[in-house]
Amino acid sequence: QTKLNFRLDWTIYGSHAPFYLALESGLYEKAGLDVSISEGQGSATVTKLVAQGGDQAGFIDFGSMVRGVEQGMPLIGVMRVISGVMCVISHEDVAIRTPQELDGKVVAYAPSESTGQIMPALLAANGVDPAKVSVLTPATGAKNAVFLQRRADAIPANTNVQIAQLEAQGAKVSYFKYSDFGVDIMNNGIVFNADYAKANPEVVRGFVAATQTAFEMARKDPKSALDALVKRLPQQERNRTILARQLELTFDALETKATHGKPLGHMEASDWESMQALLVKYTGLPRAVPVETLYTNEYLPK
Amino acid sequence: MRNAIYPALTAVILVGAWYLAVLFFEVPRYLLPLPGEVVTRLIEDRDFLLRHGWVTTYETLGGFALSIVIGIPLALLIVSSSTIDRALMPWIVLSQTFPKIALAPLIVVWFGLGLVPKLIVTFLVAFFPILISTIVGLRSMERDMDELRLSMRASVWQTFWYFRLPLALPSLFAGLKVSVAFAAVGAVIAEWVGANEGLGYLLLTANANLDTPLLFAVLVLLMVLGMVLYHAIEMLERLLIPWHATIRLKTGQPSF
Amino acid sequence: MRNAIYPALTAVILVGAWYLAVLFFEVPRYLLPLPGEVVTRLIEDRDFLLRHGWVTTYETLGGFALSIVIGIPLALLIVSSSTIDRALMPWIVLSQTFPKIALAPLIVVWFGLGLVPKLIVTFLVAFFPILISTIVGLRSMERDMDELRLSMRASVWQTFWYFRLPLALPSLFAGLKVSVAFAAVGAVIAEWVGANEGLGYLLLTANANLDTPLLFAVLVLLMVLGMVLYHAIEMLERLLIPWHATIRLKTGQPSF
Amino acid sequence: MTDVCLRRPLQRPSDAAIALTGVGKTFLPSGSEVVALTDIDLTVGDGEFVAIVGSSGCGKSTLLRLIAGLMPVSTGRVEVKGHRVSGPDPGVGIVFQTPVLLPWRTVRRNIELQLDVRRLGRSQHGKEVDRLIALTGLAGFENSMPYELSGGMQQRVALCRALIHNPDLLLMDEPFGALDALTREQMNAELQRIWMETRKTVVFITHSIMEAAFLADRVVVMTPRPGKIREIVPIDLPRPRTFETFRNPVFHEACDRIRSLMSASGLME
Amino acid sequence: MTDVCLRRPLQRPSDAAIALTGVGKTFLPSGSEVVALTDIDLTVGDGEFVAIVGSSGCGKSTLLRLIAGLMPVSTGRVEVKGHRVSGPDPGVGIVFQTPVLLPWRTVRRNIELQLDVRRLGRSQHGKEVDRLIALTGLAGFENSMPYELSGGMQQRVALCRALIHNPDLLLMDEPFGALDALTREQMNAELQRIWMETRKTVVFITHSIMEAAFLADRVVVMTPRPGKIREIVPIDLPRPRTFETFRNPVFHEACDRIRSLMSASGLME
Ligand SMILES: Nc1ncnc2c1ncn2[C@@H]1O[C@H](COP(=O)(O)OP(=O)(O)OP(=O)(O)O)[C@@H](O)[C@H]1O
Ligand SMILES: Nc1ncnc2c1ncn2[C@@H]1O[C@H](COP(=O)(O)OP(=O)(O)OP(=O)(O)O)[C@@H](O)[C@H]1O
Ligand SMILES: [Mg+2]
Ligand SMILES: [Mg+2]
C-alpha cells in the first residue's frame, strides 16, 4: 500500500462525495493506495501545500494551479473533474437570466473569488459595460447573507455549491451558467505535485482510475456516495439534503464543450489556452505558460 | 457564589435581548438563529462539539502557557538592558502589526499542520499584552525600593523574584487578562491556517455551509472558553495579590 | 536620532536574514520572495499601494481613536462602581473571546460595507487592552493618596483628572501600545469582513492570486504603519510621563 | 501682641469645633482584630490649639483620621462644627504623617493642587504660594520634582499645601518630624504666629513633648493600645510663647507631667 | 559594663572603616544644578559611632548614600574598609529615611527579606527575628501587613530589617524620627547596647541634637547647601551612657556647642 495525502479544495460540499465513495468502497485500496482525504482552506492555500509536497495531490481549482505553475510551483493537472459550474444566481421573482440583464444591477462577491474575477469576461463577451454593474465586496461568508437580504440582486457563484445552500435557506433562485454565454472554463480537477507524479506514475494512474470509477458509480447511485461521505464524517448527516443537491448539480458539470463525449478527466489544450487568456486578461495573471507544463492526459486510463 | 450572579444575569439579559431582537426585528434565521435553536444544536451535537472544543482548549492553553513562559523572561531581559530593549522591541512590535493569517502558507509549510503551528500562532497573538504589561510592571520600581535591593546586594534573579515580580503582578495580571481573552481567538485563527479539527475549523465549515446554528453554537463555546479562562486568571489574581490596592479597593474597606 | 539606529539595524538584519534564508534554504519564491522583488513591487506599485495604505491608515486611526474615547471613560465607570464593574465586565470579556470575522454576515447586513463597520471592528479588536490597563492604572491609588484627595473633597471628575489619570498613565500607555499594534490588524480584519479597498482587501486579492510579492509588499506596509503608530505612542509617553519610574529608569540616572 | 490664650469652659459640645463622644475604632485586618481606640471623649474649642502625644502605635493618626472624616468610627460619634462627620469638612487642612506628594507635579504645582481641586484661582493665590515657599525655606526649589527633594523638604511642601487655602481647622500629624531641631523651632514659631493671627482650630500630633507644651493650649496624653485618653494637660502659659517660655517653670512642670503620664502608661504595651 | 569609648587617632585612612576625601555631589535635575555636597573629608574609625546633624536638605541623606555605595560621587573618593566604594558593601545594614517596606510581605517576612536575599537561613535566624520584634515592641504584629501599621511601627520594622543580618557597618538615616520621646529613648539605649556588644561602625543621622550627643563618639555638624562639614564635635563621655548622662555638664556643653554651630550656619540658606 502506498500512502497518499489528498487534500480537498475547501471544507466539505457535495462534489466531494465520490472521493469518499472511492475510499469506502475500497477502490483506492484495490489500486494499492492508502489514501487519506483532508479538507482544505481554499485552492490558493492547497496549491502551495501540494507544491511543497506535504500533500501529494489536491482537488484544486485549475485557475489557482495555473497561477502556481506560472510562479514556478511543481504542479501538474492530471484529471479534469468539474467544469463550467460558474454561474450567476438571482432571486426567482426578479430573475436575471442573461448577462445583459445584469446591466444596472448590484452583485456581491468577495475580492478573492475567481468566479467574481472572471465575471467581467462574461460581461465583455456579451456586450455589457462592466462599469454598469455595481459590486459589493463582503466576506465570503457574508455574500449569501447579502444576497438573501436582497442587498444584492445577484451573486456570481458555482452551481455545485451555493445553489443548494441558498435553497436550503428557503430561497427560490434562478441562475444561468457562464458556459452558456461564451465563457466556458474548467474548474476543479486533480492536481499532483509534478515531481511526485514523475517519480510515481503508477500511483497517479491508480488514483485517477479509481476516482474516475468512483464518479461513475456515484452518478448511478448518488445515495451510496453520500452514505460513504457521511460514514466518514458523521456530522455531515445533518447537511445531507444540501450535499445531495450539490452532488446532483455536480453531475451536470463534468465536461466542457471541447471535451464533450470524452471520458471524465480528459483535457484539451484549447481549454487551457482559453482559460489562460481569460486569466491574463481579467485577473492579473502575468503571462500564459506553455500548456504542456500545465497538464497531461497520460495518467488517464487508456 | 455572589460573584456568579452578575455573569449569570448578563447571560440571561443577553439571551433575552437576542430572542426579542430575532422576533421583533424579524432578523432572518440565517443571520441570527433563535437562542433555542442554538441550544438544541449544542445539546444534540454535544459530543462532537466538545471534541472539537477540547482541541481548541488545549491549543489555547498551550499557546497561553507559551506566552507566559516566553513573555515574562523576555520582559525581564528587555527591562534589564536598554540595548536589548532597543534591539528586540522593534522586532516584537513588528510581529504584532500584521495579521498572522496572512503568513498562513509559510507557517503551514514550515511547521506542518500539527500542534506546533497552532501553538506558534496562538503564542504570536497572545504574548504581546503580557510582554508589554510585564515590562511596565517590572519598571515600576521607585528609587526607594531600588536602593533597598541595592543595599542588600540582591542579584539580578533575586531582584526579579523578591522585588520586581511582586511589584509587577498587578500590571502583569492586566496583561494576562488581555492575553487569555485573545488566546482563544489566536487558536481559532491558527486553525484557520490549516486544521481538520477544533472550533476554528468548525467555524469555517459552518460558514461555508451557511449553517448559522452551528456557527453560533461554536461562538457560544468560544465565549464560554474565554470567560472561564478569564475568570480563572481573575481568581488567581485575587489569590496572589490581596495586598495590592487594585484588589484591596475592590474588596472594599468601609468608607463613607 | 540615536533612537533610530536600533530600528534601522533591526531592519537591516531582518532583510539580510530574509535574503540569506531564501538563498540558503532554497525557499521557493512563491512562499517567500526575495526582498528585492518586494521592494521593486513597492516602488512600481507605490501609488496604488499608498492609496490602499491610506484607507487602512485612517480606519486604523479611527478605530484606535474610538478605542481611546470609549475605553478610558468605560474604565473610569468600571472603577467607580463595583456594580457597574460586575455588570459590564462579563459582556466586555465576552466581546473579546471570539473572532470578529465570524460575525461578518451580521456586521455586513447591519452596518453595510462603509466606514462604520470598519471602525466598529477595529474598535472591538483594539479597545480591550486600553480598557484593562486603564482599569489597573486607575485602581493603583494607594491609601495615602486616596486620603489626600478625600481631604481635599475632590469630585469624581477631579479625582480622575488630578489623581487617577496621572497615576494610571504608565499602565494606560502600556495598553495604548498593545492597542495601537493591534489596531492595524483590526482594520485589516475589518476589511476582510467586506471592502474593496485597503491593505486587507489587497491581502485577500494577493492571496487568491498567489501574488506573493504583493502579499509581502502589503505586509511591509502594515509593519511600517504599525511601527510608526507604536513609536508615536512611545514618544507621547516620554513627553507625558517623564516623572515616572518607568521612564526615569530608562533614560538612566548614573549608577554603578 | 497680647495674650490670646483661649481656654474657656466647653460644656456644650455644640460650642466646640470638634466633639468626640465615646469614640472607638477597631480594625479587622487579615489576622486578629486590632482595637486602635476606645472610649475617646474629647472636645476641642473653636480656635483652640490641642496637641496629642502618645507612644508610637497608640492611635493618634487614627484619631486624626476620624476627625478628618477619612474613615468612619466603629462606635461613638464625631462632630465637627456641630455636624456629625460623614466626610472631610470643607474648611479643613491636613498634614499627613507622610508627605504624599504627587510625583508628577513640581513643588509649586503640588502646593497649588489644593487650589486646583478647591477651585480657588491659582493666580489670586500666587503671592501666598510664594510666601509659604519662602517661609518654609523652599525658595529655589519651586520647580523641583518631589523625588529631587530631601525628606524634610517634602514634609515642608506638604505643610504649605495644608495651609494655602487658609483652612479654619488644621489637622497636623507630626508635621515637623523630619525637620532638624532649628528649622523645627522656627516652624513652631511660625505656626504659632499663623494660629494667633487667624484663630484656626488646630489638632497637632507630635512626638516632641516640648513642642506639644510649647504650642498647645491643652495636651492630650494617650495610653498605648487600646488607645485611650489618659489625661489632658492644660498648658497655662501666656502667648505668644517665645524662647523665654523654655525658661518658665510652668513649662517645665507641664513637660514633666506629660512625660510622667507617658512613662506611667508603659513605654510600649 | 566598662568604659569602651573608642576614640583613637585616625591618621591613616586605611585604618578607617570609612574614609571620604574631597567628596562632592552635584545633582543635575531638570532645572538648574543642585550642589548637594562639597569638600567632604571625613574618616570614621573601625567600631566608631559617628552622628551627623545638619539642617533639613543639607545633604545628610546624600552623604549616607555615597557611603552606602548607592550612588557615585561627583568628585573625590569614598573608601569603605580600605576599598574604593563601587556598590554597597556586603557587611552593611541601612535604615533609610522612609521605611520602604514591601507591601506584599508581612512584618515578619519584611524583616526576613534581608535573610532571604543574603541567603542566610530563615530558620537559623528565627529566634533573632523574634528577639528584634519583641525588642522594638512589634510583638503581636508579626503577621500584619505594612499598611496596617502606624508610621512609627513601620520605621521599627525597617530597623529590625537593618539589624537582622548583624552587619558590621550600620548606616542609619533618622531611624527614630517617627517614634515618640520615650520609645525613642528606649531605642537609643538598645542601640548603644548592641553597639557596645558587637562593636559595629555606625553612621547615624538625626535631627535630635541630644540624641546625637547621647549616642555618638563624634558628632559631625554640617552646613546647609552646599553641604560641608562645619565642625566635628567629639563627645567625651563614658560608656555606657545612661539617663545620668543627661545631668553631665559635658553632655550639655556638647549639645550647646552643636546647637550654636548649627545656628551659626544659618537656619536655612
Ligand atoms: N488600616 C489599618 N488596618 C489595620 N490596623 C490598623 C490600620 N491603621 C492603623 N492600624 C492599627 O491601629 C493602631 C494605631 O495606629 P495609628 O497609625 O493610629 O498609630 P499612631 O499613634 O499614629 O502611631 P505612630 O506614632 O507610630 O504614627 C496600630 O496598632 C495599627 O496597627
Ligand atoms: N535625586 C536627586 N535629584 C536632585 N536633587 C537631589 C536628589 N537627591 C537630593 N537632592 C538635593 O540634594 C540636597 C540634599 O538632599 P538630602 O536628601 O541629602 O538632604 P538631607 O540632609 O537628608 O535633608 P533632610 O534632613 O530633609 O532629609 C537637597 O537640596 C535635595 O534637593
Ligand atoms: Mg501616626
Ligand atoms: Mg534626609
mmCIF file of C-alpha atoms in Angstrom, chain C residues 38-229:
data_model
loop_
_atom_site.group_PDB
_atom_site.id
_atom_site.type_symbol
_atom_site.label_atom_id
_atom_site.label_comp_id
_atom_site.label_asym_id
_atom_site.label_seq_id
_atom_site.Cartn_x
_atom_site.Cartn_y
_atom_site.Cartn_z
ATOM 1 C CA VAL C 38 9.181 43.086 -2.789
ATOM 2 C CA VAL C 39 10.986 46.406 -2.915
ATOM 3 C CA THR C 40 10.587 46.536 -6.663
ATOM 4 C CA ARG C 41 6.899 45.885 -6.201
ATOM 5 C CA LEU C 42 6.678 48.564 -3.528
ATOM 6 C CA ILE C 43 8.266 51.079 -5.854
ATOM 7 C CA GLU C 44 6.439 50.099 -9.023
ATOM 8 C CA ASP C 45 3.033 49.998 -7.429
ATOM 9 C CA ARG C 46 3.604 52.817 -4.976
ATOM 10 C CA ASP C 47 0.630 54.946 -5.986
ATOM 11 C CA PHE C 48 -1.707 52.040 -5.861
ATOM 12 C CA LEU C 49 -0.254 50.720 -2.588
ATOM 13 C CA LEU C 50 -0.291 54.118 -0.946
ATOM 14 C CA ARG C 51 -3.879 54.677 -1.915
ATOM 15 C CA HIS C 52 -4.922 51.425 -0.271
ATOM 16 C CA GLY C 53 -2.496 52.013 2.593
ATOM 17 C CA TRP C 54 -4.075 55.342 3.262
ATOM 18 C CA VAL C 55 -7.516 53.752 3.548
ATOM 19 C CA THR C 56 -6.251 51.300 6.121
ATOM 20 C CA THR C 57 -4.387 54.058 7.935
ATOM 21 C CA TYR C 58 -7.440 56.117 8.562
ATOM 22 C CA GLU C 59 -9.506 53.113 9.505
ATOM 23 C CA THR C 60 -6.769 52.205 11.965
ATOM 24 C CA LEU C 61 -6.563 55.690 13.386
ATOM 25 C CA GLY C 62 -10.324 55.992 13.554
ATOM 26 C CA GLY C 63 -10.735 52.692 15.340
ATOM 27 C CA PHE C 64 -7.875 53.485 17.673
ATOM 28 C CA ALA C 65 -9.301 56.905 18.475
ATOM 29 C CA LEU C 66 -12.645 55.279 19.174
ATOM 30 C CA SER C 67 -10.907 52.791 21.476
ATOM 31 C CA ILE C 68 -9.430 55.627 23.477
ATOM 32 C CA VAL C 69 -12.546 57.728 23.536
ATOM 33 C CA ILE C 70 -14.701 54.824 24.681
ATOM 34 C CA GLY C 71 -12.134 52.715 26.516
ATOM 35 C CA ILE C 72 -10.925 55.260 29.026
ATOM 36 C CA PRO C 73 -14.306 56.572 30.204
ATOM 37 C CA LEU C 74 -15.523 52.988 30.338
ATOM 38 C CA ALA C 75 -12.587 52.109 32.565
ATOM 39 C CA LEU C 76 -13.450 55.069 34.778
ATOM 40 C CA LEU C 77 -17.027 53.909 35.022
ATOM 41 C CA ILE C 78 -15.977 50.398 35.916
ATOM 42 C CA VAL C 79 -13.527 51.613 38.523
ATOM 43 C CA SER C 80 -16.026 53.960 40.095
ATOM 44 C CA SER C 81 -18.673 51.352 40.831
ATOM 45 C CA SER C 82 -18.288 47.700 41.596
ATOM 46 C CA THR C 83 -21.864 47.127 40.454
ATOM 47 C CA ILE C 84 -21.125 48.523 37.025
ATOM 48 C CA ASP C 85 -17.914 46.537 37.054
ATOM 49 C CA ARG C 86 -19.661 43.280 37.721
ATOM 50 C CA ALA C 87 -22.492 44.044 35.340
ATOM 51 C CA LEU C 88 -20.365 45.201 32.404
ATOM 52 C CA MET C 89 -17.140 43.239 32.566
ATOM 53 C CA PRO C 90 -18.625 39.881 31.574
ATOM 54 C CA TRP C 91 -20.056 41.453 28.422
ATOM 55 C CA ILE C 92 -16.810 43.069 27.562
ATOM 56 C CA VAL C 93 -14.792 39.928 28.096
ATOM 57 C CA LEU C 94 -17.385 38.132 26.012
ATOM 58 C CA SER C 95 -16.815 40.529 23.160
ATOM 59 C CA GLN C 96 -13.162 39.546 23.090
ATOM 60 C CA THR C 97 -13.414 35.800 23.117
ATOM 61 C CA PHE C 98 -14.450 35.103 19.557
ATOM 62 C CA PRO C 99 -13.018 36.129 16.211
ATOM 63 C CA LYS C 100 -14.839 39.144 14.855
ATOM 64 C CA ILE C 101 -14.761 37.844 11.318
ATOM 65 C CA ALA C 102 -17.139 35.076 12.351
ATOM 66 C CA LEU C 103 -19.851 37.685 12.653
ATOM 67 C CA ALA C 104 -19.130 39.096 9.201
ATOM 68 C CA PRO C 105 -22.627 38.385 7.822
ATOM 69 C CA LEU C 106 -24.322 40.141 10.731
ATOM 70 C CA ILE C 107 -21.923 43.055 10.565
ATOM 71 C CA VAL C 108 -22.308 43.490 6.825
ATOM 72 C CA VAL C 109 -26.077 43.273 6.940
ATOM 73 C CA TRP C 110 -26.447 45.607 9.906
ATOM 74 C CA PHE C 111 -23.748 48.133 9.186
ATOM 75 C CA GLY C 112 -23.211 47.792 5.464
ATOM 76 C CA LEU C 113 -19.828 47.989 3.833
ATOM 77 C CA GLY C 114 -18.833 51.578 4.568
ATOM 78 C CA LEU C 115 -16.575 53.091 7.168
ATOM 79 C CA VAL C 116 -18.829 52.325 10.142
ATOM 80 C CA PRO C 117 -18.325 48.556 10.273
ATOM 81 C CA LYS C 118 -14.568 49.076 9.861
ATOM 82 C CA LEU C 119 -14.468 51.401 12.807
ATOM 83 C CA ILE C 120 -16.584 49.039 14.864
ATOM 84 C CA VAL C 121 -14.445 46.006 14.124
ATOM 85 C CA THR C 122 -11.179 47.884 14.643
ATOM 86 C CA PHE C 123 -12.565 49.248 17.886
ATOM 87 C CA LEU C 124 -13.605 45.796 19.044
ATOM 88 C CA VAL C 125 -10.121 44.484 18.369
ATOM 89 C CA ALA C 126 -8.256 47.438 19.873
ATOM 90 C CA PHE C 127 -10.148 48.717 22.891
ATOM 91 C CA PHE C 128 -9.752 45.828 25.301
ATOM 92 C CA PRO C 129 -6.070 46.323 26.135
ATOM 93 C CA ILE C 130 -6.723 50.006 26.775
ATOM 94 C CA LEU C 131 -9.666 49.208 28.997
ATOM 95 C CA ILE C 132 -7.899 46.622 31.139
ATOM 96 C CA SER C 133 -4.696 48.609 31.506
ATOM 97 C CA THR C 134 -6.562 51.765 32.354
ATOM 98 C CA ILE C 135 -8.580 49.931 34.973
ATOM 99 C CA VAL C 136 -5.428 48.638 36.655
ATOM 100 C CA GLY C 137 -3.866 52.066 36.411
ATOM 101 C CA LEU C 138 -6.887 53.859 37.817
ATOM 102 C CA ARG C 139 -7.117 51.387 40.663
ATOM 103 C CA SER C 140 -3.480 51.697 41.641
ATOM 104 C CA MET C 141 -4.101 54.578 44.027
ATOM 105 C CA GLU C 142 -2.739 53.809 47.484
ATOM 106 C CA ARG C 143 -4.475 54.791 50.713
ATOM 107 C CA ASP C 144 -2.234 57.806 51.288
ATOM 108 C CA MET C 145 -3.228 59.475 48.093
ATOM 109 C CA ASP C 146 -6.828 58.459 48.434
ATOM 110 C CA GLU C 147 -6.946 60.177 51.800
ATOM 111 C CA LEU C 148 -5.328 63.249 50.315
ATOM 112 C CA ARG C 149 -7.958 63.568 47.631
ATOM 113 C CA LEU C 150 -10.716 62.852 50.130
ATOM 114 C CA SER C 151 -9.387 65.556 52.419
ATOM 115 C CA MET C 152 -9.496 67.998 49.529
ATOM 116 C CA ARG C 153 -13.049 66.933 48.745
ATOM 117 C CA ALA C 154 -12.125 66.250 45.153
ATOM 118 C CA SER C 155 -15.132 65.472 42.993
ATOM 119 C CA VAL C 156 -15.279 62.301 40.948
ATOM 120 C CA TRP C 157 -14.094 64.217 37.950
ATOM 121 C CA GLN C 158 -11.291 65.932 39.853
ATOM 122 C CA THR C 159 -10.220 62.641 41.371
ATOM 123 C CA PHE C 160 -9.938 61.290 37.876
ATOM 124 C CA TRP C 161 -8.195 64.276 36.396
ATOM 125 C CA TYR C 162 -5.791 65.239 39.167
ATOM 126 C CA PHE C 163 -5.072 61.874 40.743
ATOM 127 C CA ARG C 164 -6.149 58.739 38.999
ATOM 128 C CA LEU C 165 -5.337 59.630 35.412
ATOM 129 C CA PRO C 166 -1.735 60.730 36.011
ATOM 130 C CA LEU C 167 -1.234 57.685 38.218
ATOM 131 C CA ALA C 168 -2.731 55.486 35.525
ATOM 132 C CA LEU C 169 -0.632 56.904 32.698
ATOM 133 C CA PRO C 170 2.167 54.323 32.771
ATOM 134 C CA SER C 171 -0.282 51.466 32.734
ATOM 135 C CA LEU C 172 -2.538 53.262 30.294
ATOM 136 C CA PHE C 173 0.330 53.702 27.896
ATOM 137 C CA ALA C 174 1.080 50.004 28.083
ATOM 138 C CA GLY C 175 -2.499 49.479 26.973
ATOM 139 C CA LEU C 176 -2.203 52.061 24.228
ATOM 140 C CA LYS C 177 0.915 50.382 22.880
ATOM 141 C CA VAL C 178 -0.707 46.976 22.694
ATOM 142 C CA SER C 179 -3.844 48.508 21.293
ATOM 143 C CA VAL C 180 -2.177 50.531 18.573
ATOM 144 C CA ALA C 181 -0.224 47.490 17.425
ATOM 145 C CA PHE C 182 -3.494 45.586 17.202
ATOM 146 C CA ALA C 183 -5.459 48.399 15.616
ATOM 147 C CA ALA C 184 -3.836 47.898 12.221
ATOM 148 C CA VAL C 185 -4.624 44.189 12.393
ATOM 149 C CA GLY C 186 -8.141 45.136 13.396
ATOM 150 C CA ALA C 187 -8.514 47.330 10.338
ATOM 151 C CA VAL C 188 -7.309 44.517 8.099
ATOM 152 C CA ILE C 189 -9.799 42.134 9.667
ATOM 153 C CA ALA C 190 -12.481 44.768 9.232
ATOM 154 C CA GLU C 191 -11.634 44.893 5.566
ATOM 155 C CA TRP C 192 -11.915 41.151 5.341
ATOM 156 C CA VAL C 193 -15.452 41.495 6.606
ATOM 157 C CA GLY C 194 -16.137 43.385 3.457
ATOM 158 C CA ALA C 195 -14.273 46.027 1.486
ATOM 159 C CA ASN C 196 -12.980 46.843 -1.931
ATOM 160 C CA GLU C 197 -10.055 48.928 -0.844
ATOM 161 C CA GLY C 198 -7.418 48.940 1.838
ATOM 162 C CA LEU C 199 -4.482 46.737 2.643
ATOM 163 C CA GLY C 200 -6.708 43.968 3.983
ATOM 164 C CA TYR C 201 -8.502 43.869 0.668
ATOM 165 C CA LEU C 202 -5.152 43.717 -1.105
ATOM 166 C CA LEU C 203 -4.060 40.857 1.120
ATOM 167 C CA LEU C 204 -7.117 38.863 0.117
ATOM 168 C CA THR C 205 -6.544 39.502 -3.552
ATOM 169 C CA ALA C 206 -2.838 38.814 -3.341
ATOM 170 C CA ASN C 207 -3.550 35.583 -1.557
ATOM 171 C CA ALA C 208 -6.197 34.443 -4.014
ATOM 172 C CA ASN C 209 -3.956 35.319 -6.934
ATOM 173 C CA LEU C 210 -0.919 33.678 -5.373
ATOM 174 C CA ASP C 211 0.781 37.043 -5.835
ATOM 175 C CA THR C 212 3.404 36.615 -3.137
ATOM 176 C CA PRO C 213 5.427 39.762 -3.857
ATOM 177 C CA LEU C 214 2.262 41.831 -3.497
ATOM 178 C CA LEU C 215 1.382 39.968 -0.304
ATOM 179 C CA PHE C 216 4.731 40.837 1.179
ATOM 180 C CA ALA C 217 4.626 44.386 -0.048
ATOM 181 C CA VAL C 218 1.348 44.783 1.807
ATOM 182 C CA LEU C 219 2.795 43.162 4.909
ATOM 183 C CA VAL C 220 5.716 45.590 4.771
ATOM 184 C CA LEU C 221 3.309 48.498 4.598
ATOM 185 C CA LEU C 222 1.347 47.113 7.533
ATOM 186 C CA MET C 223 4.531 46.789 9.544
ATOM 187 C CA VAL C 224 5.566 50.311 8.726
ATOM 188 C CA LEU C 225 2.125 51.564 9.716
ATOM 189 C CA GLY C 226 2.226 49.642 12.976
ATOM 190 C CA MET C 227 5.755 50.701 13.824
ATOM 191 C CA VAL C 228 5.094 54.351 13.131
ATOM 192 C CA LEU C 229 1.995 54.349 15.310
#
